[in-house]
PDB file of C-alpha atoms in Angstrom:
ATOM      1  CA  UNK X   1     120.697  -7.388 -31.580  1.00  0.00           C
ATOM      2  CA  UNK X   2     122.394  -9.699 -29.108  1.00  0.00           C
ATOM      3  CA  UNK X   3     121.966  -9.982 -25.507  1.00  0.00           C
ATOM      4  CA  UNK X   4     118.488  -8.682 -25.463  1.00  0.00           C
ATOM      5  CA  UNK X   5     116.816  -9.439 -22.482  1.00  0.00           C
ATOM      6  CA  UNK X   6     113.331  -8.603 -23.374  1.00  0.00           C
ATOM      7  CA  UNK X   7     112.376 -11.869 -25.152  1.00  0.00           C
ATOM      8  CA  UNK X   8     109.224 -13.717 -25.209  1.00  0.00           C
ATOM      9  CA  UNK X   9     109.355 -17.367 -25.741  1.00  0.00           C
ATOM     10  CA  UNK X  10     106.125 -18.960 -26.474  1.00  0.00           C
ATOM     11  CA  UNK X  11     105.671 -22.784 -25.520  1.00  0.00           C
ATOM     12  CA  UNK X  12     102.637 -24.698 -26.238  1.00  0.00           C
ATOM     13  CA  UNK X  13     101.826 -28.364 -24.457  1.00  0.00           C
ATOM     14  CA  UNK X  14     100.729 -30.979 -27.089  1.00  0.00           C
ATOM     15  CA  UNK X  15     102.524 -28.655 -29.520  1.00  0.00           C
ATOM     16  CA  UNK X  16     104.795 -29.704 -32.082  1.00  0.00           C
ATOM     17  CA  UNK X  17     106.421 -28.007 -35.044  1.00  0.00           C
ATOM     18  CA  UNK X  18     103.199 -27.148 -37.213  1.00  0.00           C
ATOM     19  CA  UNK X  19     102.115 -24.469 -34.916  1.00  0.00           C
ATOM     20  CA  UNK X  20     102.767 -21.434 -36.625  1.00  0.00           C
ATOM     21  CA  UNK X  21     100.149 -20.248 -39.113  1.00  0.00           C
ATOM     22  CA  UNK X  22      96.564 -19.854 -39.198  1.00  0.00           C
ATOM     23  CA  UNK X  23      94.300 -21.836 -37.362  1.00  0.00           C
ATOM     24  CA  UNK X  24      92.579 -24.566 -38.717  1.00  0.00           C
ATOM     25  CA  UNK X  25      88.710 -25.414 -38.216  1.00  0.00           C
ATOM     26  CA  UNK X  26      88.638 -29.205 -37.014  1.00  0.00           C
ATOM     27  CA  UNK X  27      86.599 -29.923 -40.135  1.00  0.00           C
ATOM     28  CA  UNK X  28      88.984 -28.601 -42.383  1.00  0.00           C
ATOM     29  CA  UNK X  29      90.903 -31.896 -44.817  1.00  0.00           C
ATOM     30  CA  UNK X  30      94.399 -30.383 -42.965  1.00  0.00           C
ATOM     31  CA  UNK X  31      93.378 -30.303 -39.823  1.00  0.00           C
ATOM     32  CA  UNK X  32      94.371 -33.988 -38.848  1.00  0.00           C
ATOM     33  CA  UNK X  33      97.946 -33.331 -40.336  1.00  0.00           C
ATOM     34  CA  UNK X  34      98.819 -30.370 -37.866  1.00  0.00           C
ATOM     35  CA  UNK X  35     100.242 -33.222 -35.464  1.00  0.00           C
ATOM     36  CA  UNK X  36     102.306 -34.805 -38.389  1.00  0.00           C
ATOM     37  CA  UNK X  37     105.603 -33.313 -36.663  1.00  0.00           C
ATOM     38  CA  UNK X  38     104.440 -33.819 -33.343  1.00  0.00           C
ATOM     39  CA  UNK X  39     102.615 -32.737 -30.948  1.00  0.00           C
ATOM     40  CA  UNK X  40      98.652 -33.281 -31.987  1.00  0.00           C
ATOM     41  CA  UNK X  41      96.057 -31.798 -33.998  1.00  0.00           C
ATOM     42  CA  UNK X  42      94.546 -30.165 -30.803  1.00  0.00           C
ATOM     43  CA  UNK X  43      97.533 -28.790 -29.682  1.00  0.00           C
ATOM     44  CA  UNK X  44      98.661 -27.330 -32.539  1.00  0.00           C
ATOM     45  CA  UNK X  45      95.339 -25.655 -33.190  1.00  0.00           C
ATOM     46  CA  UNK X  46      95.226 -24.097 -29.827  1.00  0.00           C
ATOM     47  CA  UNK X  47      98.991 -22.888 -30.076  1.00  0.00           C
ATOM     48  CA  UNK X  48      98.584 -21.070 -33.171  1.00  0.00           C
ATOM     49  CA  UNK X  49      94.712 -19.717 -32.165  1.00  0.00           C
ATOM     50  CA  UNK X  50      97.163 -18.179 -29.657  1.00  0.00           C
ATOM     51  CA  UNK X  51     100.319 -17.397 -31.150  1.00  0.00           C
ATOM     52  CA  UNK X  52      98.946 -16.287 -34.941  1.00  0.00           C
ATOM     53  CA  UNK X  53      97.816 -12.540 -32.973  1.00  0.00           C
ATOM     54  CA  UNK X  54     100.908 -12.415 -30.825  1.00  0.00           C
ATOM     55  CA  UNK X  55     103.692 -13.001 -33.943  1.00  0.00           C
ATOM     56  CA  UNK X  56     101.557 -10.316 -36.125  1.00  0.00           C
ATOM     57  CA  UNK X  57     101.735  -7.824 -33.401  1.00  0.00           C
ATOM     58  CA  UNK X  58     105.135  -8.361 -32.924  1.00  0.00           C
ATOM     59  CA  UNK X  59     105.867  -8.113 -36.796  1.00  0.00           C
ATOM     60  CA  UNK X  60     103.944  -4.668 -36.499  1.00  0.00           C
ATOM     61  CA  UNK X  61     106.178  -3.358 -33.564  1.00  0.00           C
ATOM     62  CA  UNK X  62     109.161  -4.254 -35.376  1.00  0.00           C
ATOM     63  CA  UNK X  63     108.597  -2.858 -38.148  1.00  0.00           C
ATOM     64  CA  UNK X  64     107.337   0.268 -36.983  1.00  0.00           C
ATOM     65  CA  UNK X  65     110.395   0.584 -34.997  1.00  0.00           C
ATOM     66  CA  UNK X  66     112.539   0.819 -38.377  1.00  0.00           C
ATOM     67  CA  UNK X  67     110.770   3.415 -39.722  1.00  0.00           C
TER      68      UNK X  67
END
């Protein structure tokens, strides 16, 4: 609903626009593409090795709040 005020926004330095999802292992053939859209591979890694548990607890809490 609008005008929420308890919002979390989540930003991540050297991250670009391939940080949500699973992390990648740096060995993995993707890995080097995760700073394709900016930021870099690092970055990207780290912001969704932080993120991933943080947007599945939040999908939890929402929808356990519809039911």
């Amino acid at each position: 609903k609008a005008g929420k005020t308890n919002v979390e926004t989540l930003a991540y330095e050297d991250g670009g626009h391939m940080i949500f999802g699973l992390p990648l292992s740096p060995d993995e053939e993707r890995y080097e593409q995760l700073g394709a859209m900016g930021g870099t591979p690092a970055g990207n890694n780290a912001a969704r090795e932080d993120s991933w548990p943080k947007m599945i607890d939040f999908l939890n809490r929402a929808f356990d709040a519809r039911q």
